[in-house]
Backbone as numpy.savetxt, mean C-alpha at the origin, in Angstrom:
# Nx Ny Nz CAx CAy CAz Cx Cy Cz
-10.56 3.48 10.77 -10.32 4.42 9.71 -9.83 3.70 8.47
-8.97 2.72 8.68 -8.44 1.97 7.54 -9.56 1.23 6.82
-10.47 0.64 7.57 -11.58 -0.09 6.97 -12.48 0.84 6.16
-12.74 2.02 6.67 -13.59 2.95 5.94 -12.89 3.47 4.68
-11.60 3.68 4.74 -10.84 4.10 3.56 -10.89 3.03 2.48
-10.72 1.78 2.88 -10.77 0.67 1.93 -12.18 0.53 1.36
-13.20 0.66 2.20 -14.59 0.54 1.74 -14.94 1.63 0.73
-14.55 2.87 1.02 -14.84 3.97 0.10 -14.09 3.76 -1.21
-12.84 3.34 -1.13 -12.06 3.08 -2.35 -12.69 1.97 -3.17
-13.15 0.93 -2.51 -13.81 -0.18 -3.22 -15.10 0.30 -3.88
-15.85 1.12 -3.18 -17.10 1.64 -3.71 -16.87 2.41 -5.01
-15.82 3.19 -5.06 -15.53 3.99 -6.25 -14.65 3.25 -7.26
-14.30 2.00 -6.95 -13.50 1.20 -7.88 -12.04 1.60 -7.94
-11.53 2.18 -6.87 -10.13 2.61 -6.84 -9.25 1.49 -6.29
-8.14 1.21 -6.93 -7.25 0.16 -6.42 -6.42 0.69 -5.23
-6.51 0.01 -4.13 -5.70 0.37 -2.96 -5.10 -0.89 -2.36
-3.99 -0.74 -1.72 -3.36 -1.83 -1.00 -3.78 -1.76 0.46
-4.37 -2.83 0.94 -4.81 -2.83 2.33 -3.64 -2.69 3.28
-2.51 -3.28 2.92 -1.32 -3.18 3.76 -0.84 -1.73 3.85
-0.83 -1.04 2.72 -0.39 0.36 2.71 -1.35 1.25 3.49
-2.63 1.01 3.31 -3.62 1.82 4.02 -3.48 1.61 5.53
-3.35 0.37 5.94 -3.25 0.07 7.36 -1.96 0.61 7.98
-0.84 0.39 7.31 0.43 0.88 7.88 0.49 2.40 7.90
-0.06 3.04 6.90 -0.09 4.50 6.89 -1.01 5.03 7.98
-2.11 4.32 8.23 -3.02 4.72 9.31 -2.37 4.58 10.68
-1.62 3.52 10.87 -0.92 3.33 12.15 0.13 4.42 12.34
0.89 4.70 11.29 1.91 5.75 11.39 1.26 7.10 11.65
0.14 7.37 10.99 -0.56 8.64 11.20 -1.09 8.78 12.61
-1.60 7.69 13.17 -2.11 7.77 14.54 -0.96 7.94 15.55
0.19 7.36 15.24 1.35 7.54 16.12 1.79 9.00 16.14
1.78 9.63 14.97 2.18 11.04 14.88 1.14 11.92 15.56
-0.13 11.57 15.41 -1.21 12.40 15.97 -1.20 12.40 17.49
-0.76 11.31 18.11 -0.80 11.25 19.58 0.34 12.01 20.23
1.55 11.83 19.75 2.70 12.46 20.42 3.65 13.17 19.46
3.23 13.41 18.26 4.09 14.11 17.32 5.09 13.20 16.64
5.97 13.77 15.85 6.93 13.00 15.07 7.90 12.20 15.93
8.13 12.63 17.16 9.08 11.90 18.01 8.56 10.51 18.36
7.25 10.29 18.23 6.67 8.98 18.53 6.82 8.01 17.37
7.14 8.49 16.19 7.26 7.65 15.01 8.70 7.18 14.88
8.89 5.88 14.85 10.22 5.31 14.76 10.72 5.35 13.32
12.00 5.59 13.15 12.59 5.64 11.81 12.45 4.30 11.10
12.48 3.19 11.85 12.32 1.87 11.25 10.94 1.74 10.62
9.94 2.30 11.27 8.57 2.27 10.74 8.50 3.05 9.44
9.08 4.23 9.42 9.09 5.05 8.21 9.81 4.32 7.08
10.95 3.73 7.40 11.73 3.01 6.40 10.94 1.84 5.83
10.27 1.08 6.68 9.48 -0.06 6.22 8.32 0.37 5.31
7.66 1.46 5.66 6.56 1.95 4.84 7.09 2.41 3.48
8.18 3.15 3.47 8.75 3.63 2.20 9.22 2.48 1.32
9.85 1.49 1.91 10.31 0.33 1.14 9.11 -0.40 0.54
8.05 -0.58 1.33 6.85 -1.25 0.83 6.26 -0.50 -0.35
6.19 0.83 -0.25 5.65 1.64 -1.35 6.53 1.54 -2.59
7.84 1.58 -2.41 8.76 1.56 -3.55 8.81 0.20 -4.24
8.64 -0.87 -3.49 8.74 -2.21 -4.07 7.43 -2.62 -4.74
6.31 -2.18 -4.21 5.01 -2.64 -4.69 4.79 -2.33 -6.17
5.04 -1.12 -6.60 4.75 -0.75 -7.98 5.55 -1.56 -9.00
6.87 -1.66 -8.90 7.61 -2.45 -9.89 7.22 -3.93 -9.89
6.97 -4.48 -8.71 6.61 -5.89 -8.63 5.26 -6.13 -9.30
4.29 -5.26 -9.07 2.99 -5.44 -9.69 3.07 -5.24 -11.21
3.91 -4.33 -11.66 4.09 -4.14 -13.10 4.68 -5.39 -13.74
5.69 -5.96 -13.11 6.32 -7.17 -13.64 5.35 -8.35 -13.63
4.61 -8.52 -12.53 3.64 -9.61 -12.45 2.53 -9.45 -13.48
2.00 -8.25 -13.61 0.94 -8.01 -14.58 1.43 -8.25 -16.01
2.63 -7.78 -16.29 3.20 -8.00 -17.63 3.43 -9.48 -17.91
3.91 -10.20 -16.92 4.13 -11.63 -17.07 2.83 -12.39 -17.30
1.81 -12.06 -16.54 0.51 -12.71 -16.72 -0.07 -12.36 -18.08
0.04 -11.10 -18.48 -0.43 -10.69 -19.81 0.24 -11.50 -20.91
1.57 -11.61 -20.84 2.30 -12.36 -21.87 1.95 -13.84 -21.84
1.75 -14.38 -20.67 1.36 -15.78 -20.54 -0.01 -16.03 -21.17
-0.98 -15.18 -20.88 -2.30 -15.32 -21.48 -2.25 -15.11 -22.99
-1.45 -14.16 -23.41 -1.33 -13.87 -24.84 -0.72 -15.05 -25.58
0.17 -15.77 -24.92 0.82 -16.92 -25.53 -0.14 -18.09 -25.71
-1.01 -18.29 -24.70 -1.89 -19.45 -24.73 -3.30 -19.16 -25.25
-3.68 -17.93 -25.37 -5.04 -17.62 -25.83 -5.06 -17.01 -27.20
């Protein structure tokens, strides 16, 4: 399922994180088999932290690369 989600996103030119897609798919399958009791709080915490950290880090990296290219080009 994760591979098909990534393939469809790539086809339409949508930016997705493979790590986020895969971890969300694993969490979803855990919930689907035995309900919420099968999902560990540590897993939820790790997914949320990954989502919260990714956006600011990518903004900072993109801004830094932009300024670097602007300086030299």
